[in-house]
Coordinates of C-alpha atoms and ligand atoms in Angstrom, one line a residue:
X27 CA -38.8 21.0 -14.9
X28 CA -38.7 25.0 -15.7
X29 CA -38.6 25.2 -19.5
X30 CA -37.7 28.5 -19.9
X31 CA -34.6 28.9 -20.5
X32 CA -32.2 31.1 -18.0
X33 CA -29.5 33.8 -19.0
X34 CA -27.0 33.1 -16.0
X35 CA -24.8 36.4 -14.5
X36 CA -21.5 36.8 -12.7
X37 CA -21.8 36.8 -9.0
X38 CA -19.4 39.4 -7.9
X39 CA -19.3 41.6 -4.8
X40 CA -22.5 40.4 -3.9
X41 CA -24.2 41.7 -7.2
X42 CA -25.7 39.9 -10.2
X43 CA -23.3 41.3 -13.2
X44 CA -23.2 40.3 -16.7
X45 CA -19.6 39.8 -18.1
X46 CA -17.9 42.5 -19.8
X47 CA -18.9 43.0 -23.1
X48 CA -21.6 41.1 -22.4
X49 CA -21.0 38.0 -23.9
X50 CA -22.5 34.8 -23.3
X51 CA -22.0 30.9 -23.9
X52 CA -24.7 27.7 -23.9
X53 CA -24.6 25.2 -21.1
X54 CA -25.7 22.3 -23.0
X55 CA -27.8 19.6 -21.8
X56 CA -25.8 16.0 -22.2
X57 CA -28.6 13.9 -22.2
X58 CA -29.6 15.3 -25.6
X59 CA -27.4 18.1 -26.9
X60 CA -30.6 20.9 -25.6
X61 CA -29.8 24.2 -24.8
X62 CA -30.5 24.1 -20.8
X63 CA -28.8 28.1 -19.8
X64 CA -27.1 30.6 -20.9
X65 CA -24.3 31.4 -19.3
X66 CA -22.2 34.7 -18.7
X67 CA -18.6 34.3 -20.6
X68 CA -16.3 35.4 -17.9
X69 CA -12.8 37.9 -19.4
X70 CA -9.8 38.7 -17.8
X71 CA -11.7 41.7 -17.1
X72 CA -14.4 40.0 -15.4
X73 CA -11.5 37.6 -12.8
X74 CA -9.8 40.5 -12.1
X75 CA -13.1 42.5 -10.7
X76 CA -14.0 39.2 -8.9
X77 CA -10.4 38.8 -7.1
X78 CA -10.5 42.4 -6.5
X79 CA -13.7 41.8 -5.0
X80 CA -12.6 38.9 -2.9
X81 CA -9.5 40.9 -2.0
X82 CA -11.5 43.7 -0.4
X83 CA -13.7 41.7 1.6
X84 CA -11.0 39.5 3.3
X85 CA -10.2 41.9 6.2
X86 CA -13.7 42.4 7.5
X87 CA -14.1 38.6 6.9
X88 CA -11.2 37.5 8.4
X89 CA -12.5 39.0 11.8
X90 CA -15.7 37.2 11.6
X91 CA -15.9 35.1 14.9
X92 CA -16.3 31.7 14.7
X93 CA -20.0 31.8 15.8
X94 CA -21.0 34.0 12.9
X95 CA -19.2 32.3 10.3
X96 CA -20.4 28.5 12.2
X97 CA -23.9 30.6 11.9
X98 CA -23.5 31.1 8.1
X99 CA -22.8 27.9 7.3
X100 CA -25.0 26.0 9.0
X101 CA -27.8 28.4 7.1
X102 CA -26.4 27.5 4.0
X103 CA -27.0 23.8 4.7
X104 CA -30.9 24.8 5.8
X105 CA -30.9 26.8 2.5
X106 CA -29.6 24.1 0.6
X107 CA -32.3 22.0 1.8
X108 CA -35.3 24.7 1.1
X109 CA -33.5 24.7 -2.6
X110 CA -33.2 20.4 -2.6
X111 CA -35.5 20.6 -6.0
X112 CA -33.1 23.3 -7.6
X113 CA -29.9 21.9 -6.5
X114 CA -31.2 18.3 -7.8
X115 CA -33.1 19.4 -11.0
X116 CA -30.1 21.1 -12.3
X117 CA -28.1 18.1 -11.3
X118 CA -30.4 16.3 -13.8
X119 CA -30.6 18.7 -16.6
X120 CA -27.1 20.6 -16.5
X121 CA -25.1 17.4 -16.3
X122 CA -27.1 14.4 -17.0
X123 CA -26.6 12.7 -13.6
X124 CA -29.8 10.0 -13.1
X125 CA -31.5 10.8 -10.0
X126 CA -30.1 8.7 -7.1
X127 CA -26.2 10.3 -8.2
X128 CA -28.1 13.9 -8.1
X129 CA -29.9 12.8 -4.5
X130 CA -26.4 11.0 -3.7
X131 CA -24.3 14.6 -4.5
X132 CA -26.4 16.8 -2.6
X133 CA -26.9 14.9 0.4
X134 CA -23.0 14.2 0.5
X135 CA -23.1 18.2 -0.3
X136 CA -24.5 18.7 2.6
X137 CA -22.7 17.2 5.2
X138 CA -19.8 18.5 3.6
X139 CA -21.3 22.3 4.6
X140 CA -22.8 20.6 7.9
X141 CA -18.5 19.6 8.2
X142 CA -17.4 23.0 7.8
X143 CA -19.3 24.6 10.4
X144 CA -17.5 22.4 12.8
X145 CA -13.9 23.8 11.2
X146 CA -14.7 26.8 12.5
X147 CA -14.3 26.4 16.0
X148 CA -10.9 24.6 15.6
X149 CA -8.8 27.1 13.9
X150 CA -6.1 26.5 16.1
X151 CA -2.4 26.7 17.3
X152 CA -0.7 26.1 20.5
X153 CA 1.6 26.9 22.9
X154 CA 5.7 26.1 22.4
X155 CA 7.9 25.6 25.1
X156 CA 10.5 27.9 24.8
X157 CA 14.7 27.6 25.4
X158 CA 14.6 31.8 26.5
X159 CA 13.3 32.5 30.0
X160 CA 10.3 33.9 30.9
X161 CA 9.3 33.8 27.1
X162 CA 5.7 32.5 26.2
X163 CA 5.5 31.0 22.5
X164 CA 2.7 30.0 20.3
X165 CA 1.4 29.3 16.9
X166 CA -1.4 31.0 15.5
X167 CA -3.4 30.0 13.0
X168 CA -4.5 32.6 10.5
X169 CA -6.7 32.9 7.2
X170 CA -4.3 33.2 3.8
X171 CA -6.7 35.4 2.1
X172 CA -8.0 35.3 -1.4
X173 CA -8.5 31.5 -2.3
X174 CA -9.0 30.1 -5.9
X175 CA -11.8 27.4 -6.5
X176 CA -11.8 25.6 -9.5
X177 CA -14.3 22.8 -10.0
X178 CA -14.8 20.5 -12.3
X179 CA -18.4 18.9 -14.0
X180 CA -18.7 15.8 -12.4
X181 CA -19.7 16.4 -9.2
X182 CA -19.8 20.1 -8.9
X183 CA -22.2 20.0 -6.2
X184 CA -19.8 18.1 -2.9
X185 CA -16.5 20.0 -4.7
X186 CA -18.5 23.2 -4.2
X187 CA -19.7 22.9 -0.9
X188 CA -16.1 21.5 0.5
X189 CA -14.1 23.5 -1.0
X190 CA -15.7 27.0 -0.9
X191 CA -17.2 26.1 2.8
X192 CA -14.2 24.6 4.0
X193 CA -12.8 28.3 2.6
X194 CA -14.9 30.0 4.6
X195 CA -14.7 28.8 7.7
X196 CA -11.2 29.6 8.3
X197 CA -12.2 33.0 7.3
X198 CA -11.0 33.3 3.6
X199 CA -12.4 34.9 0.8
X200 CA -13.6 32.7 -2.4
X201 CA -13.5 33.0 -6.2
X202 CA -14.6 30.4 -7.8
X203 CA -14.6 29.2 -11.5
X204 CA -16.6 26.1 -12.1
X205 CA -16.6 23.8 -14.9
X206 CA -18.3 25.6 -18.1
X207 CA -20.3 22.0 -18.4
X208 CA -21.6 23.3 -14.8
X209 CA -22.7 27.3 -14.2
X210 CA -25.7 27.4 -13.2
X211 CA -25.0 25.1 -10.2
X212 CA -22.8 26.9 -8.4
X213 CA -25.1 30.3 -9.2
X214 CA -27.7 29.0 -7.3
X215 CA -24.9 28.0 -4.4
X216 CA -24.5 31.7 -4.7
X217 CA -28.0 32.8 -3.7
X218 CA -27.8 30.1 -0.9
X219 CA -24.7 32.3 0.2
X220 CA -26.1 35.6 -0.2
X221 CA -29.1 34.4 1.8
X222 CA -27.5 32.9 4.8
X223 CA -25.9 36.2 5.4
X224 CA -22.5 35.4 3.7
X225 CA -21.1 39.1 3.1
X226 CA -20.4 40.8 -0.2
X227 CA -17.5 39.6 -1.9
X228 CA -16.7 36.5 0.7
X229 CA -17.8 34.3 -2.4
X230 CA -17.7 35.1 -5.9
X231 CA -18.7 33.4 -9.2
X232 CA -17.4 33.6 -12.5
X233 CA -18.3 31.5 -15.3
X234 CA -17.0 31.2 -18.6
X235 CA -13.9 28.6 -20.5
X236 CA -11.2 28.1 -17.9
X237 CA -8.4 28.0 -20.9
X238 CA -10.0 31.4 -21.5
X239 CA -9.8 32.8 -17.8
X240 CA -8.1 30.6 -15.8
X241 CA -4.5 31.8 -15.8
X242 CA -5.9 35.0 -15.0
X243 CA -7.2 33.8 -11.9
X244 CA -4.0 31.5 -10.6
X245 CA -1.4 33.9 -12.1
X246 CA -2.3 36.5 -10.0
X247 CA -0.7 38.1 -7.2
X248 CA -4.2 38.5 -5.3
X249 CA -4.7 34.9 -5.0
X250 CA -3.3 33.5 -1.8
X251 CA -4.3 30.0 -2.4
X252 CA -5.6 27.8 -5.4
X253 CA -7.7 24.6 -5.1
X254 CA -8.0 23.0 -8.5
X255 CA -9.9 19.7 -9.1
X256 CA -9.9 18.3 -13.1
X257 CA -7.9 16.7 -15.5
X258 CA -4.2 16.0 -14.9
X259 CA -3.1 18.1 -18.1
X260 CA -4.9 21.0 -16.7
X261 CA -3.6 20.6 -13.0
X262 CA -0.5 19.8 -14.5
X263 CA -0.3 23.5 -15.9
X264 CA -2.0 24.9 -12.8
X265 CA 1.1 23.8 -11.0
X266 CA 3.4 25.5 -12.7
X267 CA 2.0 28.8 -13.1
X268 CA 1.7 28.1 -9.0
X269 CA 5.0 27.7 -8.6
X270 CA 6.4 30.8 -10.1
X271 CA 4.0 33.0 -8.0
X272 CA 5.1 30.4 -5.0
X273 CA 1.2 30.2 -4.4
X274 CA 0.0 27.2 -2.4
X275 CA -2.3 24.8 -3.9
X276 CA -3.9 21.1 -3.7
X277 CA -4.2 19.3 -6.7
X278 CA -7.4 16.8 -7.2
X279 CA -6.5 14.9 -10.5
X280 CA -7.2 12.3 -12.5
X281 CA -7.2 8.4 -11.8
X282 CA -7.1 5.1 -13.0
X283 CA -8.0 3.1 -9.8
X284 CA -7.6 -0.7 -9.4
X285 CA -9.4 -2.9 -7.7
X286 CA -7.8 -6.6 -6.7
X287 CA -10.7 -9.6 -6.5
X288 CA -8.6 -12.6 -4.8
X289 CA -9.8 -15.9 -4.8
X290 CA -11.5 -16.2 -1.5
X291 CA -14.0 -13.5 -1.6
X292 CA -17.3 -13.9 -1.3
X293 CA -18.7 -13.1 -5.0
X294 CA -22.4 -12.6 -4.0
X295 CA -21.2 -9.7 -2.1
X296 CA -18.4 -8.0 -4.2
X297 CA -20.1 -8.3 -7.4
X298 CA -22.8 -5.1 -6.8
X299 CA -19.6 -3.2 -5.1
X300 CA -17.8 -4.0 -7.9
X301 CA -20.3 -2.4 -10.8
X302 CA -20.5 0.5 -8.5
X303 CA -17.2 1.1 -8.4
X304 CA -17.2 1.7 -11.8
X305 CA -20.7 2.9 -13.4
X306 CA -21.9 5.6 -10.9
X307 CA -22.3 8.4 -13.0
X308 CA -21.5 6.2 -15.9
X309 CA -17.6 6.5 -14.7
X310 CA -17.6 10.1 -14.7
X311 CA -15.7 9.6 -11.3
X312 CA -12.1 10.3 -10.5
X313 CA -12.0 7.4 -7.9
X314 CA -14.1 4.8 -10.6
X315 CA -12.1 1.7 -10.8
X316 CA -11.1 1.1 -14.5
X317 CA -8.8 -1.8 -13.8
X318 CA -9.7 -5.1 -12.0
X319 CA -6.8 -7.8 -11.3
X320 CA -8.8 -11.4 -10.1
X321 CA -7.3 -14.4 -9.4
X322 CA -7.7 -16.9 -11.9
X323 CA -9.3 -19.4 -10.2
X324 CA -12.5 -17.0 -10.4
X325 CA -11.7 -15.0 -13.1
X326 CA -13.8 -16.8 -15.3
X327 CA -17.1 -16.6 -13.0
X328 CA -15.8 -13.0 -12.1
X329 CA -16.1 -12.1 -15.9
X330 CA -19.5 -14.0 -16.5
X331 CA -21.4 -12.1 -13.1
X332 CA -19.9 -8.8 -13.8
X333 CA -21.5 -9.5 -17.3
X334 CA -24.9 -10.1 -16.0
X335 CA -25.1 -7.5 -13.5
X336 CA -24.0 -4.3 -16.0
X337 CA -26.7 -5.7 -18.6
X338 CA -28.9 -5.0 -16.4
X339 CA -27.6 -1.3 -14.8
X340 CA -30.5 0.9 -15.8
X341 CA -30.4 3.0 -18.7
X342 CA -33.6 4.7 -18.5
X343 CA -35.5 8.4 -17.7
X344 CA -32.7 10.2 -15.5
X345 CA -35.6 10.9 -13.1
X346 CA -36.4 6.7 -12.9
X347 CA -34.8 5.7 -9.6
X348 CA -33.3 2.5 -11.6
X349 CA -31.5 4.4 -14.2
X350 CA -28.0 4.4 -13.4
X351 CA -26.3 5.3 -16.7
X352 CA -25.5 8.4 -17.3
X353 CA -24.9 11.0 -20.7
X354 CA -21.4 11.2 -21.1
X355 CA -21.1 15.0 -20.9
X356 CA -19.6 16.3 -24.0
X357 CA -18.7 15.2 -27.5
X358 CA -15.2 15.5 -26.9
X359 CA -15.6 12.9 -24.5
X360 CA -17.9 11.0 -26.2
X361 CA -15.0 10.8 -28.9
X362 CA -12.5 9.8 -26.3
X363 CA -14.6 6.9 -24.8
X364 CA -15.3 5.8 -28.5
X365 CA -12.0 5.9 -29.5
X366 CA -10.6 4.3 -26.3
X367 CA -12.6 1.4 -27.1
X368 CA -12.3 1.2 -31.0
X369 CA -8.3 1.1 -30.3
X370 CA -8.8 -1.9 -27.8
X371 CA -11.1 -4.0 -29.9
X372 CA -8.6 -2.9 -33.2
X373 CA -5.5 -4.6 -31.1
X374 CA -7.4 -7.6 -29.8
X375 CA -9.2 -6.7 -26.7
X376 CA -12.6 -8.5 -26.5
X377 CA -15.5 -6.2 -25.2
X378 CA -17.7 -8.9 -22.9
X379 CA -20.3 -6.7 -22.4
X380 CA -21.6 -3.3 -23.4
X381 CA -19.8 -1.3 -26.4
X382 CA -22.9 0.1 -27.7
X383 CA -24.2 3.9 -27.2
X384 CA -27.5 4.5 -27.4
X385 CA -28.1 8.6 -27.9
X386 CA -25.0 10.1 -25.7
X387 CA -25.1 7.1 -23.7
X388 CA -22.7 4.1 -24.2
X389 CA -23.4 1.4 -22.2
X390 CA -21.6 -0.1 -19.4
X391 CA -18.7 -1.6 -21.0
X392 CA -16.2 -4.3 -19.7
X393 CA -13.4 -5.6 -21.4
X394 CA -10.7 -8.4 -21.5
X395 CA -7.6 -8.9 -22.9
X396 CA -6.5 -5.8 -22.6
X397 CA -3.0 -5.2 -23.1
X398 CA 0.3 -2.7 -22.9
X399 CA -0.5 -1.4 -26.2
X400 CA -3.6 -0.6 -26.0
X401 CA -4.3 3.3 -24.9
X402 CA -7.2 2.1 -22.2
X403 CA -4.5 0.1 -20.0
X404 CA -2.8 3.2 -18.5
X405 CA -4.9 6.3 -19.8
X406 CA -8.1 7.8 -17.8
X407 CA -11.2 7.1 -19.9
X408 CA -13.7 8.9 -17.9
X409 CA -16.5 6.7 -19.0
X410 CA -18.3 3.3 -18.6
X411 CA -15.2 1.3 -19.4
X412 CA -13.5 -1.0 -16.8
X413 CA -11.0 -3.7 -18.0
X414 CA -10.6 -6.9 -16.3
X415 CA -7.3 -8.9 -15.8
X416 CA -6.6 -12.6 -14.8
X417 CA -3.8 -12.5 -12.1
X418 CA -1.6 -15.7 -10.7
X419 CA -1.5 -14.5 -7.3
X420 CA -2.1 -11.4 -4.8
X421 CA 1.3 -10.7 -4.9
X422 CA 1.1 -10.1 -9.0
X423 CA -2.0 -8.3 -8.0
X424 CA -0.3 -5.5 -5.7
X425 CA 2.5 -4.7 -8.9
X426 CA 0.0 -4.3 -11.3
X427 CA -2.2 -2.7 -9.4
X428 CA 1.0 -0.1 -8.5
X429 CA 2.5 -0.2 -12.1
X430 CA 0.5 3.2 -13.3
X431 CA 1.5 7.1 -13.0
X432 CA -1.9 7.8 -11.1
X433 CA -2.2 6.8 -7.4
X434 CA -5.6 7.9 -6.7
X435 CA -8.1 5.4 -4.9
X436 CA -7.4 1.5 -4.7
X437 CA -9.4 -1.5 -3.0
X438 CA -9.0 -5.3 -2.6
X439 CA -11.6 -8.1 -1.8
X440 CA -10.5 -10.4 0.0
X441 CA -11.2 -12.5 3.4
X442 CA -7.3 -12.6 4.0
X443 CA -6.3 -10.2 6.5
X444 CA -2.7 -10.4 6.0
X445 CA -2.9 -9.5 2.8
X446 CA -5.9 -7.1 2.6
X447 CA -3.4 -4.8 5.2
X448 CA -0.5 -5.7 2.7
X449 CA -1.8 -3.8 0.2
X450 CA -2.9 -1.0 2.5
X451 CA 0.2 -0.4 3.2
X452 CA 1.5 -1.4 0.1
X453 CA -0.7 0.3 -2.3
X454 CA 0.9 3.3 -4.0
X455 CA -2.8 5.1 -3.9
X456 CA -3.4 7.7 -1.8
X457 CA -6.7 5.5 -0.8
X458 CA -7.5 1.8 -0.1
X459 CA -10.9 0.5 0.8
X460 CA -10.8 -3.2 1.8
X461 CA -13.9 -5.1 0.9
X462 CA -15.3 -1.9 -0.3
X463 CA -15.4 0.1 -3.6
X464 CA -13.0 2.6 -5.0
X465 CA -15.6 4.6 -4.8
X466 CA -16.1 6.5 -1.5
X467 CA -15.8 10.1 0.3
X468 CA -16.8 11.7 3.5
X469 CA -16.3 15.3 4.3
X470 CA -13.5 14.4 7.4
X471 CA -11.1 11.9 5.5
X472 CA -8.2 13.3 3.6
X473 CA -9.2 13.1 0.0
X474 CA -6.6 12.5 -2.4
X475 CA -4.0 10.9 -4.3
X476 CA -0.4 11.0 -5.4
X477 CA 1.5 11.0 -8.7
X478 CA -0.2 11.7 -11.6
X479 CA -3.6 11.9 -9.4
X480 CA -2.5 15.2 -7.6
X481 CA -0.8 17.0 -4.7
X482 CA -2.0 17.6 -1.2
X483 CA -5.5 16.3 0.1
X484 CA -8.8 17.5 0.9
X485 CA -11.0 16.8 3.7
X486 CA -11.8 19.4 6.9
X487 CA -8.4 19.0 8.5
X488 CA -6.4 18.7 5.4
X489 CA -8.1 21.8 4.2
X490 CA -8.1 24.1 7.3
X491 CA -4.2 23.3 7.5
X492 CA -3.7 23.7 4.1
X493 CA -5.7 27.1 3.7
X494 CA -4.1 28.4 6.7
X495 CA -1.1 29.4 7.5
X496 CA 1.0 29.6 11.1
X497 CA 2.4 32.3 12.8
X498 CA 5.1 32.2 15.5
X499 CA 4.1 34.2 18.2
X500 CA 6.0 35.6 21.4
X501 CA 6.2 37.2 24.8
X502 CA 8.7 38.2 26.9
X503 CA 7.7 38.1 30.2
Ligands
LIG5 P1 -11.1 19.9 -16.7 O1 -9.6 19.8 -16.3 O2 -11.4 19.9 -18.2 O3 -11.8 21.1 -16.1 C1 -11.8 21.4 -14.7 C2 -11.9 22.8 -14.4 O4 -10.7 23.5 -14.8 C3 -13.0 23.6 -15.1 O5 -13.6 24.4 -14.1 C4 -12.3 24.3 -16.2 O6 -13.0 25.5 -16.5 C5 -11.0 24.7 -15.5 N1 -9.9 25.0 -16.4 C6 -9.7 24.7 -17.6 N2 -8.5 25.3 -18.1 C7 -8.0 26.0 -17.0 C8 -6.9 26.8 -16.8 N3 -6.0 27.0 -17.8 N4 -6.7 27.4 -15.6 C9 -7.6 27.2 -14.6 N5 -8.7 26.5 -14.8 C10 -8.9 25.8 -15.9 O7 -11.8 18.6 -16.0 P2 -13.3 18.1 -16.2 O8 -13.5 17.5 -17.5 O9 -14.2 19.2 -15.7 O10 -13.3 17.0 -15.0 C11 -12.8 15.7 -15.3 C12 -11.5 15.5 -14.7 O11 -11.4 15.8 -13.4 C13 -11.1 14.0 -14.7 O12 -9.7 13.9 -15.1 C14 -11.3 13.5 -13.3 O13 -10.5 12.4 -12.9 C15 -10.9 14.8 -12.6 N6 -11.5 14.8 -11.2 C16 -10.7 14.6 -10.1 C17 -11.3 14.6 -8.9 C18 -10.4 14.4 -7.7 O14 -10.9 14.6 -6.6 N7 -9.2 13.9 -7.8 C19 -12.7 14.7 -8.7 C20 -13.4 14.9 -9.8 C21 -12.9 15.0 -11.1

């Protein structure tokens, strides 16, 4: 690891700049509350320059053909893998993800960029029969402009590389505001841009507090089109300020995923899904399942395995293979974890396993008799926390499993066909996996969820529609 300590800029019309005024904030180090950057403290100033930035560059960029821009991003994706050590140390030190989520991130980072490349080729309309003779009608597909990234900490790397490649390659212009938990990640995703020929102001950084900066950037008449992935509060607030503009957006929010075990799965096999449906990243995931409804004539066993196998979910040195567990990023969230639990246990929930933090860590933690009252039932934790449920039968299964205001990502275990497509269909989550964990993306699938959890998905075809826009086109012949 480099130990000495870096003093992070702006990127901003292709040029290193340090924020107005010059100010500067720490990017902390979960894993033990070190300093690991310093990072530039973006102002209103500072957004405004960038979306100016981006502004100017959209009408070269915008007639970039799809062979330079395909070009491009496939040599960010060769970059990227020059840079693997970067892209995965910081990983390691800037957000305390163990080493298999870091190598997990940036190789799912990279076929997200390796995705894009193919987008570009397929910015398409089509033709339109037309009721007027000798008239030829089409849709055309064009760029919207200037388009808002907004990231958030926990896996900064694949939310990067989707959403500012996916961007690109319909021939928008970026700014992008990451997570203050996560700078200096997307600053070295900026040299890799620079590098593979990505032209000034295409893609611009700035870093700093979003409650500070953010309105500046989605409030403003520049800014064709935002893409904001975080909590539901701030979504929630993203939307609105949307809406006045009439700017477009996709909302990636926040979940509360269920998972339903019935009684004729195969445990051996869904108890290691299971634990990684939860603890990757030490449920710092949007998709981790934090309920689990089982059918009672298993529950019991359910309970005792799951118990065994998260004792045992490595806790060690992020660079050990093994370790799974991960810092839980900030104190404020270390507070809300903590207190999530405290008010279970205080109304009678019994914690079966884990409960205890060790440094910024708290281990794996499952818990029963959980009830109505209790503020883990329906609110997102974001941590190591699942709760397990007895249920009578599938069918009490699929209303639980619906009865919450998130709708993000949903599975069920089962060897019953009927009713594994039931829930599919049934499920009010904007993703099912059957026989496979709530956790799971790929750069093609439409990623998202409904309610609570967000508007519109991501994904290359969700995102080149939605960062697009069509134009009715005509001749009269
Ligand atoms: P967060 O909402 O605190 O921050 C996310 C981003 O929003 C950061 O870049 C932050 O700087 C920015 N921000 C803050 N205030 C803003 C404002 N007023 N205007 C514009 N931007 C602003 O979320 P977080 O703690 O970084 O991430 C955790 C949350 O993200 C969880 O709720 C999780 O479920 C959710 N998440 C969702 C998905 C998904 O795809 N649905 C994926 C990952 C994380």
């Amino acid at each position: 690891m480099d130990t000495e300590i870096k003093i992070n800029q702006h990127f901003i019309g292709g040029e290193w700049v340090d924020a107005e005024g010059g100010a500067t904030f720490e990017d902390i180090n979960p894993l033990d509350d070190s300093l690991y950057a310093y990072a530039a403290r973006g102002t209103g100033g500072d957004m405004r320059r960038a979306i100016a930035a981006a502004k100017s560059a959209f009408p070269e960029f915008r007639e970039s053909t799809p062979t330079e821009r395909e070009r491009m991003l496939l040599r960010i994706a060769e970059l990227m893998e020059d840079r693997q050590r970067d892209l995965v140390d910081c990983l390691i030190d800037e957000i305390g993800s163990p080493v298999q989520k870091a190598l997990f991130e940036f190789n799912k980072g990279l076929t997200m960029v390796r995705a894009a490349a193919g987008i570009c080729r397929n910015v398409r309309g089509e033709t339109i029969p037309s009721d007027r003779p000798g008239t030829f009608s089409m849709s055309v597909r064009e760029p919207l402009g200037v388009v808002a990234v907004i990231t958030p900490f926990n896996v900064p790397l694949i939310k990067t590389t989707r959403l500012v490649t996916n961007a690109l390659a319909v021939g928008n212009t970026v700014v992008h505001l990451p997570s203050e938990m996560a700078p200096h990640l997307s600053l070295i995703f900026a040299e890799i841009t620079a590098a593979a020929g990505v032209p000034a102001g295409a893609y611009n950084v700035v870093t700093g507090m979003g409650a500070d900066i953010g309105d500046e950037l989605t409030g403003s008449r520049d800014v064709d089109f935002v893409t904001f992935t975080g909590s539901t509060v701030v979504g929630q607030h993203i939307n609105e300020i949307c809406a006045k503009n009439k700017t477009p957006n996709t909302l990636e929010l926040g979940g509360k995923s269920p998972t339903i075990v019935l009684a004729d799965t195969d445990l051996a096999k869904t108890m290691p899904l299971a634990a990684r449906s939860v603890f990757m990243f030490a449920g710092q995931a949007c998709i981790a399942s934090s309920r689990f409804y089982v059918e009672r004539p298993i529950y019991d066993e359910f309970v005792k395995r799951f118990s065994m196998i998260v004792g045992k979910l490595g806790m060690g040195d992020l660079r050990d293979p093994s370790t799974v567990i991960a810092p839980v990023i900030s104190p404020r969230q270390r507070a809300r974890i903590k207190s999530h639990i405290a008010d279970a246990v205080a109304k009678g929930a019994t914690v079966v396993a884990g409960g205890e933090w060790e440094g910024n860590r708290c281990q794996p933690t499952l818990l029963t008799g959980v009830s109505e009252n209790m503020t883990v039932c329906r609110t997102e934790t974001f941590g190591p926390v699942t709760s397990i449920y007895p249920i009578d039968s599938y069918e009490e299964g699929l209303e639980k499993a619906n009865d919450s205001e998130y709708g993000l990502s949903s599975a069920i275990f089962t060897n019953d066909i009927d009713k594994a497509f039931h829930f599919a269909r049934n499920t009010g989550a904007g993703m099912c996996h059957i026989n496979g964990p709530t956790i799971h993306d790929e750069a093609h699938i439409p990623f998202g969820g409904n309610g609570e959890s967000g508007v519109g998905r991501e994904g290359t075809d969700a995102d080149m529609e939605a960062m697009t826009k069509l134009k009715w086109v005509t001749v009269q012949l």
